[in-house]
CSV table of C-alpha atoms in Angstrom, one decimal:
chain,number,residue,atom,x,y,z
A,1,MET,CA,4.5,-5.1,-13.1
A,2,GLU,CA,1.8,-3.3,-14.9
A,3,ARG,CA,-0.3,-5.5,-17.2
A,4,GLU,CA,-0.7,-2.9,-19.8
A,5,ALA,CA,3.3,-2.9,-19.8
A,6,LEU,CA,3.9,-6.2,-21.0
A,7,ASP,CA,3.7,-7.6,-24.3
A,8,CYS,CA,3.6,-11.2,-24.3
A,9,ASP,CA,3.3,-11.7,-28.1
A,10,THR,CA,7.2,-9.6,-28.6
A,11,ALA,CA,8.4,-10.4,-25.1
A,12,THR,CA,9.3,-7.1,-23.5
A,13,TYR,CA,8.2,-4.9,-20.9
A,14,THR,CA,7.9,-1.2,-21.6
A,15,THR,CA,8.6,1.3,-19.0
A,16,ARG,CA,8.0,4.9,-18.5
A,17,ASP,CA,9.7,7.6,-16.2
A,18,ASP,CA,6.6,8.2,-14.3
A,19,MET,CA,6.1,4.0,-13.5
A,20,PRO,CA,5.4,3.5,-9.8
A,21,GLY,CA,8.4,2.1,-8.2
A,22,TRP,CA,10.7,2.6,-11.3
A,23,LYS,CA,13.8,3.7,-10.2
A,24,ARG,CA,17.1,5.2,-11.8
A,25,ALA,CA,16.9,2.9,-15.4
A,26,PRO,CA,16.2,5.0,-18.5
A,27,PRO,CA,12.5,4.2,-19.8
A,28,GLY,CA,12.3,2.1,-22.5
A,29,ALA,CA,11.2,-1.6,-23.6
A,30,TYR,CA,13.3,-4.6,-22.0
A,31,PRO,CA,13.2,-7.7,-23.5
A,32,LEU,CA,12.0,-10.7,-21.3
A,33,GLY,CA,13.0,-14.4,-21.7
A,34,GLN,CA,10.2,-16.4,-23.6
A,35,TRP,CA,10.8,-19.0,-20.6
A,36,LEU,CA,9.2,-16.6,-18.4
A,37,VAL,CA,7.0,-15.1,-20.4
A,38,GLU,CA,5.1,-18.8,-21.1
A,39,ARG,CA,5.6,-20.5,-17.8
A,40,VAL,CA,4.5,-17.3,-15.8
A,41,LEU,CA,3.6,-13.9,-17.4
A,42,ARG,CA,1.4,-14.9,-19.8
A,43,PRO,CA,-0.8,-16.9,-17.6
A,44,LEU,CA,-0.7,-14.2,-15.3
A,45,LYS,CA,-1.8,-11.8,-17.5
A,46,SER,CA,-4.5,-14.0,-19.0
A,47,GLY,CA,-6.3,-14.5,-15.7
A,48,TYR,CA,-5.6,-14.9,-12.1
A,49,THR,CA,-5.7,-10.8,-11.0
A,50,PRO,CA,-8.2,-8.3,-12.3
A,51,GLY,CA,-6.8,-5.0,-12.1
A,52,PRO,CA,-3.7,-2.9,-13.4
A,53,PHE,CA,-0.8,-5.1,-11.7
A,54,LEU,CA,0.0,-8.8,-12.3
A,55,PHE,CA,1.8,-8.9,-8.6
A,56,PRO,CA,-0.6,-7.1,-6.6
A,57,ASN,CA,0.0,-6.4,-2.8
A,58,ARG,CA,-1.6,-8.9,-1.2
A,59,SER,CA,-3.0,-6.0,1.6
A,60,ARG,CA,-2.1,-2.5,1.6
A,61,LYS,CA,-1.0,-1.4,5.2
A,62,SER,CA,-2.3,2.0,7.0
A,63,ALA,CA,0.0,4.7,8.1
A,64,SER,CA,0.4,3.1,11.2
A,65,GLY,CA,1.5,-0.1,9.7
A,66,ALA,CA,-1.5,-2.0,10.6
A,67,GLN,CA,-2.9,-4.8,8.1
A,68,SER,CA,-6.1,-3.7,6.4
A,69,THR,CA,-8.7,-5.3,3.8
A,70,PRO,CA,-6.8,-7.2,1.1
A,71,LEU,CA,-6.2,-5.5,-2.2
A,72,VAL,CA,-7.5,-8.4,-3.9
A,73,PRO,CA,-10.0,-11.3,-3.0
A,74,ALA,CA,-7.8,-14.3,-2.1
A,75,ARG,CA,-9.8,-16.4,-4.9
A,76,ASP,CA,-8.8,-13.5,-7.7
A,77,ARG,CA,-5.3,-13.1,-6.6
A,78,SER,CA,-2.1,-14.3,-8.4
A,79,PRO,CA,1.0,-15.8,-6.9
A,80,ASN,CA,2.6,-12.7,-4.6
A,81,LEU,CA,6.3,-12.0,-5.5
A,82,GLN,CA,7.1,-12.0,-1.8
A,83,GLY,CA,4.9,-15.1,-1.2
A,84,CYS,CA,7.5,-16.9,-4.0
A,85,ILE,CA,10.3,-15.4,-2.3
A,86,ASN,CA,9.4,-16.8,1.0
A,87,SER,CA,8.8,-20.5,-0.4
A,88,LEU,CA,12.3,-20.1,-1.8
A,89,GLN,CA,13.7,-19.2,1.2
A,90,ARG,CA,12.4,-22.1,3.0
A,91,ASP,CA,13.5,-24.4,0.1
A,92,PHE,CA,17.2,-23.1,0.6
A,93,GLY,CA,17.3,-22.4,4.4
A,94,ARG,CA,18.5,-18.9,4.0
A,95,ARG,CA,16.9,-15.1,3.4
A,96,LEU,CA,16.3,-14.1,0.3
A,97,THR,CA,15.3,-10.8,-1.4
A,98,PRO,CA,14.2,-9.6,-4.7
A,99,ASN,CA,17.4,-7.9,-5.3
A,100,ASP,CA,19.0,-11.5,-4.7
A,101,VAL,CA,17.6,-13.1,-7.6
A,102,ARG,CA,18.3,-9.6,-10.0
A,103,ARG,CA,21.9,-10.1,-8.7
A,104,SER,CA,21.8,-13.6,-9.7
A,105,PHE,CA,20.6,-13.2,-13.0
A,106,ALA,CA,23.3,-10.7,-13.5
A,107,SER,CA,26.1,-12.7,-12.0
A,108,ILE,CA,25.1,-15.4,-14.1
A,109,GLY,CA,25.2,-13.4,-17.6
A,110,LYS,CA,28.6,-12.0,-16.6
A,111,TRP,CA,29.8,-15.5,-15.7
A,112,ILE,CA,29.0,-17.1,-19.5
A,113,GLY,CA,30.5,-13.9,-21.2
A,114,ILE,CA,27.6,-11.2,-21.6
A,115,ASP,CA,28.9,-7.6,-21.8
A,116,THR,CA,28.3,-5.8,-18.5
A,117,LEU,CA,26.9,-2.9,-20.2
A,118,ASN,CA,24.3,-5.4,-22.1
A,119,ILE,CA,23.5,-6.8,-18.6
A,120,ALA,CA,22.8,-3.4,-17.2
A,121,ALA,CA,20.5,-2.6,-20.1
A,122,ILE,CA,18.6,-5.8,-19.5
A,123,THR,CA,18.2,-5.7,-15.8
A,124,GLY,CA,17.4,-2.4,-15.7
A,125,HIS,CA,20.8,-0.9,-13.7
A,126,SER,CA,22.6,2.2,-14.7
A,127,VAL,CA,26.4,2.1,-15.4
A,128,GLU,CA,28.4,5.0,-14.7
A,129,ALA,CA,30.8,6.5,-17.3
A,130,PRO,CA,34.5,5.8,-16.6
A,131,GLY,CA,36.0,7.9,-14.0
A,132,LYS,CA,33.2,9.9,-13.5
A,133,GLN,CA,30.5,10.0,-10.5
A,134,ARG,CA,26.9,11.0,-10.9
A,135,GLU,CA,26.8,14.1,-9.1
A,136,SER,CA,22.8,14.5,-9.6
A,137,ALA,CA,19.5,11.9,-10.2
A,138,GLY,CA,19.1,14.0,-13.8
A,139,GLN,CA,22.4,13.1,-14.9
A,140,ARG,CA,22.6,10.3,-17.5
A,141,THR,CA,24.8,7.3,-17.2
A,142,LEU,CA,27.1,5.9,-20.0
A,143,HIS,CA,24.7,3.2,-21.6
A,144,GLU,CA,21.8,6.2,-21.2
A,145,HIS,CA,23.4,8.8,-23.1
A,146,TYR,CA,26.6,7.3,-25.3
A,147,VAL,CA,25.6,3.4,-26.0
A,148,GLN,CA,22.4,2.6,-28.3
A,149,LEU,CA,22.0,-1.2,-27.7
A,150,PRO,CA,19.8,-3.1,-30.3
A,151,ALA,CA,16.8,-4.5,-28.8
A,152,GLU,CA,17.4,-7.9,-30.6
A,153,GLU,CA,21.0,-8.2,-29.3
A,154,LEU,CA,19.8,-7.6,-25.6
A,155,ARG,CA,17.1,-10.4,-26.6
A,156,ARG,CA,19.8,-13.0,-27.3
A,157,ASP,CA,21.8,-12.4,-24.5
A,158,CYS,CA,18.4,-12.4,-22.0
A,159,GLU,CA,17.7,-15.7,-23.6
A,160,ASP,CA,21.3,-17.0,-23.1
A,161,ILE,CA,21.0,-16.1,-19.4
A,162,VAL,CA,17.9,-17.7,-19.2
A,163,SER,CA,19.2,-20.8,-20.8
A,164,ALA,CA,22.2,-21.0,-19.0
A,165,ILE,CA,20.1,-21.0,-15.6
A,166,LEU,CA,17.9,-23.7,-16.6
A,167,GLU,CA,20.9,-25.7,-18.0
A,168,CYS,CA,22.4,-25.6,-14.2
A,169,ALA,CA,18.8,-26.5,-12.9
A,170,GLY,CA,18.9,-29.3,-15.0
A,171,GLU,CA,16.0,-28.2,-16.8
A,172,LEU,CA,17.7,-28.2,-20.3
A,173,PRO,CA,20.5,-30.4,-21.9
A,174,LEU,CA,24.2,-28.7,-20.9
A,175,SER,CA,25.4,-26.6,-23.9
A,176,ALA,CA,29.3,-26.7,-24.5
A,177,LEU,CA,30.0,-23.1,-23.0
A,178,VAL,CA,28.2,-24.1,-19.7
A,179,ARG,CA,29.7,-27.3,-19.5
A,180,ALA,CA,33.2,-25.9,-19.5
A,181,LYS,CA,32.3,-22.9,-17.3
A,182,LEU,CA,30.8,-26.3,-14.5
A,183,GLU,CA,34.2,-27.7,-15.5
A,184,ARG,CA,36.4,-24.9,-14.2
A,185,THR,CA,34.4,-23.1,-11.6
A,186,TYR,CA,31.8,-26.0,-10.3
A,187,PRO,CA,33.0,-29.2,-11.0
A,188,ALA,CA,30.7,-30.7,-8.0
A,189,HIS,CA,27.9,-29.1,-9.7
A,190,LEU,CA,28.6,-30.5,-13.1
A,191,ALA,CA,29.2,-34.2,-11.7
A,192,ALA,CA,25.7,-33.8,-9.6
A,193,LEU,CA,23.8,-32.6,-12.9
A,194,GLU,CA,25.4,-35.8,-15.1
A,195,LEU,CA,24.4,-37.9,-12.3
A,196,LEU,CA,20.8,-36.7,-12.6
A,197,ALA,CA,20.9,-37.1,-16.4
A,198,VAL,CA,21.8,-40.5,-16.1
A,199,ASN,CA,19.2,-41.6,-13.5
A,200,ALA,CA,16.8,-39.6,-15.9
A,201,LYS,CA,18.0,-41.6,-19.0
A,202,ARG,CA,17.5,-45.1,-16.5
A,203,GLU,CA,14.0,-43.9,-15.5
A,204,ARG,CA,12.5,-43.5,-19.3
A,205,ARG,CA,14.2,-47.0,-20.5
A,206,ALA,CA,12.7,-48.3,-17.4
A,207,ALA,CA,9.4,-46.7,-18.3
């Protein structure tokens, strides 16, 4: 993630065609959740790692695959993305990839009723036009060519997905929508969240 492409005040990440690592999704300003910006990205941008990237590689590999000198001294290094994934793998006891996180974000968006085109735009994913296959990398997809999605609509959808994730994690009170979804599809998880809420209330009273 490039430091200069992130605007914490507007909670957007602006991409361009020649951006390293950027793939098929159209360039533009992508909305980010306020929780992510304030809890993770703003602190990273204002401190930690010098240089153009917020999540620099820990070290550069030579052509032979051997490790060489770290790109950023350890004392100045921000949390590495793969390091965060490795920590989650230990907690969950299963292998995870960055794309698993992206897939989970999109799946929760669909679960709470966000339009598929909007999810594609938020996650930088392509959506093929109905009945057509992209024949070359130069062809534009449905939401790239025809559908113009308002930035504020995408931001609201992004915030709704982030809120649903935090609610399911017990970090926010359950909304009526998420509660209804959990009752229908994951009743055991709903029961666990309700138990956590009861215990937290008891602890507050005891304090």
